[in-house]
Coordinates of C-alpha atoms in Angstrom, one line a residue:
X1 CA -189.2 53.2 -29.9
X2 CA -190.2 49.7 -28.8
X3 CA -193.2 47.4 -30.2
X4 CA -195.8 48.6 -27.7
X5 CA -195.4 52.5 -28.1
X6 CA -195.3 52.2 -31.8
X7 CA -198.7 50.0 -31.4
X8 CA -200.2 53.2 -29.5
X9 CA -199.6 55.9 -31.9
X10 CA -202.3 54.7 -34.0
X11 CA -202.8 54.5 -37.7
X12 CA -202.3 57.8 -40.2
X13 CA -205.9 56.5 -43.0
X14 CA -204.7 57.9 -46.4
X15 CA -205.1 57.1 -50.0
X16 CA -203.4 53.7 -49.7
X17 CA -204.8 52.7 -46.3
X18 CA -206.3 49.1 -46.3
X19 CA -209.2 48.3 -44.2
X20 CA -210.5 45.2 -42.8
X21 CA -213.1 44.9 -39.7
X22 CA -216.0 42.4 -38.7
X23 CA -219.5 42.7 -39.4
X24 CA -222.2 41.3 -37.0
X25 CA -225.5 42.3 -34.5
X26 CA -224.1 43.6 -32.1
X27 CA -220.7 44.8 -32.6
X28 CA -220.5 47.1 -30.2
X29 CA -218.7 44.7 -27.5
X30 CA -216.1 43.6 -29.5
X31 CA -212.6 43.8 -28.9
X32 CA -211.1 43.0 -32.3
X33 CA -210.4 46.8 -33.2
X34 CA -207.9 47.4 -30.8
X35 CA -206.5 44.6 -30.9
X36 CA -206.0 44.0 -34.4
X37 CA -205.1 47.8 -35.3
X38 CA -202.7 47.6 -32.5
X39 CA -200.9 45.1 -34.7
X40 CA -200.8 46.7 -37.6
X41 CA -199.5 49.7 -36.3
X42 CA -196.8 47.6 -34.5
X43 CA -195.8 46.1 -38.0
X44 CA -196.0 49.5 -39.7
X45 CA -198.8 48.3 -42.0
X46 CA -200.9 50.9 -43.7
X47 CA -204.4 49.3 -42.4
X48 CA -206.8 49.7 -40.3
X49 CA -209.6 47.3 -38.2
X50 CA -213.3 49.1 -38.5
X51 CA -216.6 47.3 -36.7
X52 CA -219.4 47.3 -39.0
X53 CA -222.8 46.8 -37.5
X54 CA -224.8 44.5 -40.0
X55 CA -228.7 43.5 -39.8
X56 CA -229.2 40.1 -41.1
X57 CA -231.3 41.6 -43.5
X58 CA -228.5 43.7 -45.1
X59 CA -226.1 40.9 -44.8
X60 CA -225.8 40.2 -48.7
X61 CA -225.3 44.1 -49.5
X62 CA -222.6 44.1 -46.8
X63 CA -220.4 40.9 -48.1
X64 CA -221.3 42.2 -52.2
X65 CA -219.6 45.8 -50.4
X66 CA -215.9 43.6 -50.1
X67 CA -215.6 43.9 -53.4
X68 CA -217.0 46.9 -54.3
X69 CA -214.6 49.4 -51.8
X70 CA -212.1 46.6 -52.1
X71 CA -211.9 46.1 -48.5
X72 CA -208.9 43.6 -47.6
X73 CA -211.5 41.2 -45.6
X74 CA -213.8 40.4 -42.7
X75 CA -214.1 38.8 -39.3
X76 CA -217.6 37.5 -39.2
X77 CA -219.3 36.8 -36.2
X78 CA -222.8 36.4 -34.2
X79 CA -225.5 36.1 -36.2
X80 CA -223.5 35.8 -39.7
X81 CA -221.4 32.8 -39.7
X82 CA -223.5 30.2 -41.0
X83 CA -225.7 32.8 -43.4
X84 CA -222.7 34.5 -44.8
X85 CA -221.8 31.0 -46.9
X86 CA -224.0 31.6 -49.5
X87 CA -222.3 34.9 -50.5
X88 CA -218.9 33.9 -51.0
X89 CA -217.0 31.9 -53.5
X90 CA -215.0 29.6 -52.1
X91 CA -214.6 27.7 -48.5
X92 CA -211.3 26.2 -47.0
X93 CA -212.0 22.5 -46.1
X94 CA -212.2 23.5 -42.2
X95 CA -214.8 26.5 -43.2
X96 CA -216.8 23.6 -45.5
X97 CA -216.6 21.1 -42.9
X98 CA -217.5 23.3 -40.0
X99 CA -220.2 24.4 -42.1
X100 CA -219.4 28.5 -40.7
X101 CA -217.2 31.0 -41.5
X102 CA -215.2 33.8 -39.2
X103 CA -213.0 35.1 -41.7
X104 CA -213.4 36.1 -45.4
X105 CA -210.7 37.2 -47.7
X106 CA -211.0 39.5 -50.5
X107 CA -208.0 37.6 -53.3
X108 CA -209.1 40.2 -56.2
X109 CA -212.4 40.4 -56.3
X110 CA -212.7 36.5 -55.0
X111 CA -214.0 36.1 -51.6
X112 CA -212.8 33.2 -49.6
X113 CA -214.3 31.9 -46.6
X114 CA -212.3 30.3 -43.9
X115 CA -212.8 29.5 -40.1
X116 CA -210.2 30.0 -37.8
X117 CA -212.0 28.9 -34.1
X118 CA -210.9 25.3 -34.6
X119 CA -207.7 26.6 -35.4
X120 CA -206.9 29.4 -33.3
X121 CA -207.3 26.5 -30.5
X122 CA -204.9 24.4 -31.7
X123 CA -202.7 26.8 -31.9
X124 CA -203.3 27.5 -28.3
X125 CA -203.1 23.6 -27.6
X126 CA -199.9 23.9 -28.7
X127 CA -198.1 27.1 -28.4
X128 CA -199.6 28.0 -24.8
X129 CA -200.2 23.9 -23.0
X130 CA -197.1 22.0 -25.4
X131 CA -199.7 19.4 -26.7
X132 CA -199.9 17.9 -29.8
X133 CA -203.6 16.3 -30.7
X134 CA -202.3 14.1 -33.4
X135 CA -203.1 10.7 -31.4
X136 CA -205.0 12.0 -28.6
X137 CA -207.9 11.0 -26.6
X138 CA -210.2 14.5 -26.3
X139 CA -213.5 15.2 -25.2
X140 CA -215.9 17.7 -25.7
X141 CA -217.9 19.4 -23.4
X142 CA -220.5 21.1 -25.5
X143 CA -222.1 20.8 -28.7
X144 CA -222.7 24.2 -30.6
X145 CA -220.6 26.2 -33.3
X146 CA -217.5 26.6 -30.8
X147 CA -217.2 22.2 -30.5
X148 CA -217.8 21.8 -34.2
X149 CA -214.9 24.2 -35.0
X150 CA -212.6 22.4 -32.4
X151 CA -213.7 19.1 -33.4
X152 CA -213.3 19.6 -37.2
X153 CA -209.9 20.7 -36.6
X154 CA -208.9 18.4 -34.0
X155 CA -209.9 15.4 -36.8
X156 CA -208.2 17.1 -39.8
X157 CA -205.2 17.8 -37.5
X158 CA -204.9 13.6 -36.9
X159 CA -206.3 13.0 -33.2
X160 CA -207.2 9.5 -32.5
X161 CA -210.9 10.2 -31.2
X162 CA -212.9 12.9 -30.4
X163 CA -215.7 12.5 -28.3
X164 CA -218.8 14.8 -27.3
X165 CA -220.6 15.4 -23.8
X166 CA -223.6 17.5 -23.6
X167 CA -227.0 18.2 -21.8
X168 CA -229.0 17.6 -24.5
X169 CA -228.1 14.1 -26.1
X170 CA -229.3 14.5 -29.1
X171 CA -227.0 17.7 -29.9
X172 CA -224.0 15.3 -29.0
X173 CA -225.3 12.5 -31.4
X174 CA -225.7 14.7 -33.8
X175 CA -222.0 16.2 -33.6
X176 CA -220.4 12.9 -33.2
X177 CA -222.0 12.3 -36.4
X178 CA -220.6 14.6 -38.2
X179 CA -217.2 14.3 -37.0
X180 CA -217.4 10.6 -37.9
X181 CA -219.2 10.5 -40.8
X182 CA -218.0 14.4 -42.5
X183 CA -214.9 14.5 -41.4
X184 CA -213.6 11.1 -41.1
X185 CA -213.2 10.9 -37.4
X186 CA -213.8 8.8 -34.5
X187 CA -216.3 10.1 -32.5
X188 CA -218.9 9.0 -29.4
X189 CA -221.8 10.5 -28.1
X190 CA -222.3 11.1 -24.3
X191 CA -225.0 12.7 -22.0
X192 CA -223.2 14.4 -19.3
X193 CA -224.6 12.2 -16.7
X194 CA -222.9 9.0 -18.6
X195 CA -219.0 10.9 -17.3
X196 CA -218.5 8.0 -15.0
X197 CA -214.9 8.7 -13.4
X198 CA -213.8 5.5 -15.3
X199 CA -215.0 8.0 -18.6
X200 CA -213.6 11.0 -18.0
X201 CA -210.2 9.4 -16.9
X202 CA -209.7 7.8 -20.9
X203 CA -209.1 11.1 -22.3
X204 CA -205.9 13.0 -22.5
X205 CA -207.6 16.6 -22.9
X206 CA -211.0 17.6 -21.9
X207 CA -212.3 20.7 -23.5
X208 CA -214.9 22.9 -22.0
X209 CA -216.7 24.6 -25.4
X210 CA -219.8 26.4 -23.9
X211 CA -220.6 29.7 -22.3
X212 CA -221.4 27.8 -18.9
X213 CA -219.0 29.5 -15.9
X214 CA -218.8 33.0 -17.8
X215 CA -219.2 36.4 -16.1
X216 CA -221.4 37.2 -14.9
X217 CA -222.4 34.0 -13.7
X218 CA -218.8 33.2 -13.0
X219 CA -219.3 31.0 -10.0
X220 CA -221.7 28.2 -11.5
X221 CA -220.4 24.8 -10.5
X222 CA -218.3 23.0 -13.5
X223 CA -220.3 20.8 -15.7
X224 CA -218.5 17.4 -15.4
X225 CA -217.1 16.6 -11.7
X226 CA -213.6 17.7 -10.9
X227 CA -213.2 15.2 -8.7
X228 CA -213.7 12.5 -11.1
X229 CA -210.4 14.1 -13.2
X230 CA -207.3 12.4 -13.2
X231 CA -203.8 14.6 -12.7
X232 CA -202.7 13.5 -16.2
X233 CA -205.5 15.2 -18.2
X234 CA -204.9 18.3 -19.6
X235 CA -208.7 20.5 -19.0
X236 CA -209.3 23.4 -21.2
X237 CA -211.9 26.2 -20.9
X238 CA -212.4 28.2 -23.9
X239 CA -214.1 30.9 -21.9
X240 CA -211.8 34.0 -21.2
X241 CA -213.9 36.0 -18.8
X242 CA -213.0 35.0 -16.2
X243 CA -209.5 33.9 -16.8
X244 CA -209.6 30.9 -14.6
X245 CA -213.2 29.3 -14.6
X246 CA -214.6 27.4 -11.7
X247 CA -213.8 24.4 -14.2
X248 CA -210.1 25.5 -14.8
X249 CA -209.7 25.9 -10.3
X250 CA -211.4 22.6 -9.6
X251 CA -208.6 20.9 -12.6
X252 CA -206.1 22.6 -10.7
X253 CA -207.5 21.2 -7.4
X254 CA -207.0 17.9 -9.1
X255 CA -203.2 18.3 -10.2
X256 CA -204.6 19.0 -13.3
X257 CA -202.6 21.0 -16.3
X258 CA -205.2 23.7 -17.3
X259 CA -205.5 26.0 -21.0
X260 CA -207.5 29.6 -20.4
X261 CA -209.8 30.5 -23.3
X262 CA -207.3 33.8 -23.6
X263 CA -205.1 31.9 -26.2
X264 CA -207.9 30.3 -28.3
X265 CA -209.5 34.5 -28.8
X266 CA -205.8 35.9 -30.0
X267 CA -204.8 33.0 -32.3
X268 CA -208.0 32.8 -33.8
X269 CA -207.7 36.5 -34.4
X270 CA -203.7 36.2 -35.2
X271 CA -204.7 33.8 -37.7
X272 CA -207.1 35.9 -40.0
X273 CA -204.5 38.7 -39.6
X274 CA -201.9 36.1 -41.4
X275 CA -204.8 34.9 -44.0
X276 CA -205.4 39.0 -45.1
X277 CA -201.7 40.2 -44.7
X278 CA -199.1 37.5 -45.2
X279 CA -197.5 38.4 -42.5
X280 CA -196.8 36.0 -38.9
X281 CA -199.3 38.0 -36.6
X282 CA -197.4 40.2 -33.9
X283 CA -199.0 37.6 -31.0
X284 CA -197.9 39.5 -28.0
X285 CA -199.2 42.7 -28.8
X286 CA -202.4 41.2 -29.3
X287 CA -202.2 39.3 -26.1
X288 CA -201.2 42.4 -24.6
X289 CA -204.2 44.9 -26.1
X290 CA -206.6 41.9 -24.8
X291 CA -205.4 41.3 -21.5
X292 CA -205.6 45.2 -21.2
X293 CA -208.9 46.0 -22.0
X294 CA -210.3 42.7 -20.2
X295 CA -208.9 44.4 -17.1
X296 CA -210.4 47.5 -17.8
X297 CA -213.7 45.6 -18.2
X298 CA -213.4 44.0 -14.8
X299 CA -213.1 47.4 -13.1
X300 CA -216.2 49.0 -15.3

């Protein structure tokens, strides 16, 4: 029996059955359950990956309930990261630097918060383009939760400067900031009209951090100029619907390397699998489960 049918027999819940899931408003969209249990079936782990549909107002009963059923952990996402803090007892640096939490981890009746977004990209960055950031040039297009994660990480993980683009100036100022001044980075601010060719052309990865060129509206033009772009910049989209953005076509247009937003959604996710079971993360199943049910999406 290979990997794959193994991962589709599903998981027998018993007496010693561990469970994790993710708690957020709405959960309804997400595909972490299939993806997830599909890996622990593949490994022959006795757990199983639940969604748990959490109000804010009910958010402290639902982190005090880890303990209580003893559940393995949590993915946390929209609108929980930030207001989950406050219930745990202990962050990772990245999780206390990013200021937001995606993954929690139940160590005996201890709950640790971690983030993996900033890392989950790296781990794309490298495992999926061959790029190292320590000593880079990057560039942020964006300036929410998703570029703080990337930034933080990018800065911890030794890059030489990572800049910020965004519409609204004061969001980038803000950001560079903090990666300057919180993380011990270098960081500059930009408006997105200030990415002059002569800008964009200084950085050895661009990184595209917002929802902008997502389906539906899939065929919005790319927020910085893709003819400004020079062939030895590597461009990365972090969204995964669709696979190639208008951004990611135009880079290619260019001569361009290009990174899909695929890799940073399983690494992230194969990450908090390693934090809650010690085990390297079965990568291509997930890849596999995702790339699946996106595809079934696109025919919905």
């Amino acid at each position: 029996m290979n990997v794959r049918q193994e991962a589709r027999q599903g998981t027998v819940i018993d007496g010693t059955t561990r469970v994790a899931g993710v708690i957020g408003d709405p959960v309804a969209h997400t595909l972490s359950p299939p993806m997830h249990n599909a890996a622990f079936a593949s490994q022959g782990l006795g757990w199983v990956y639940v969604p748990f549909r959490v109000a804010p107002e009910h958010l402290g009963e639902a982190v005090r309930a880890v303990r209580a059923l003893n559940l393995a952990g949590l993915n946390v996402t929209i609108p929980h990261k930030v207001a989950v803090l406050e219930y745990l007892d202990e962050l990772d640096e990245s999780a206390r630097l990013i200021g937001a939490v995606n993954t929690i981890v139940n160590k005996g009746g201890r709950l640790i918060g971690y983030n993996t977004d900033g890392a989950g990209f790296l781990r794309s960055l490298r495992s999926d383009a061959g790029t190292e950031p320590r000593g880079r040039s990057l560039l942020l297009v964006g300036a929410g939760g998703a570029a703080r994660a990337i930034g933080v990480q990018l800065v911890l993980e030794g890059a030489s400067r990572v800049d910020v683009a965004n519409r609204t100036y004061e969001k980038a100022k803000d950001l560079a900031q903090h990666l300057t001044q919180g993380a011990g980075g270098q960081s500059r601010a930009y408006a997105l009209d200030e990415l002059t060719p002569q800008v964009l052309r200084g950085y050895d990865v661009i990184v595209h951090t917002t929802s902008w060129g997502m389906a539906p509206q899939a065929d919005v033009p790319p927020l910085i100029s893709s003819d400004a772009l020079s062939p030895d910049t590597l461009v990365c989209d972090i969204v995964y619907t669709p696979r190639e953005t208008t951004l990611l076509r135009a880079a290619k247009a260019q001569g361009c390397r290009v990174l899909e937003g695929l890799g940073m959604l399983v690494h992230q996710a194969a990450l908090a699998y390693e934090l809650w079971t010690g085990q390297r993360a079965p990568v291509d199943v997930m890849y596999s489960v995702l790339e699946t049910k996106l595809a079934e999406r696109e025919t919905d």
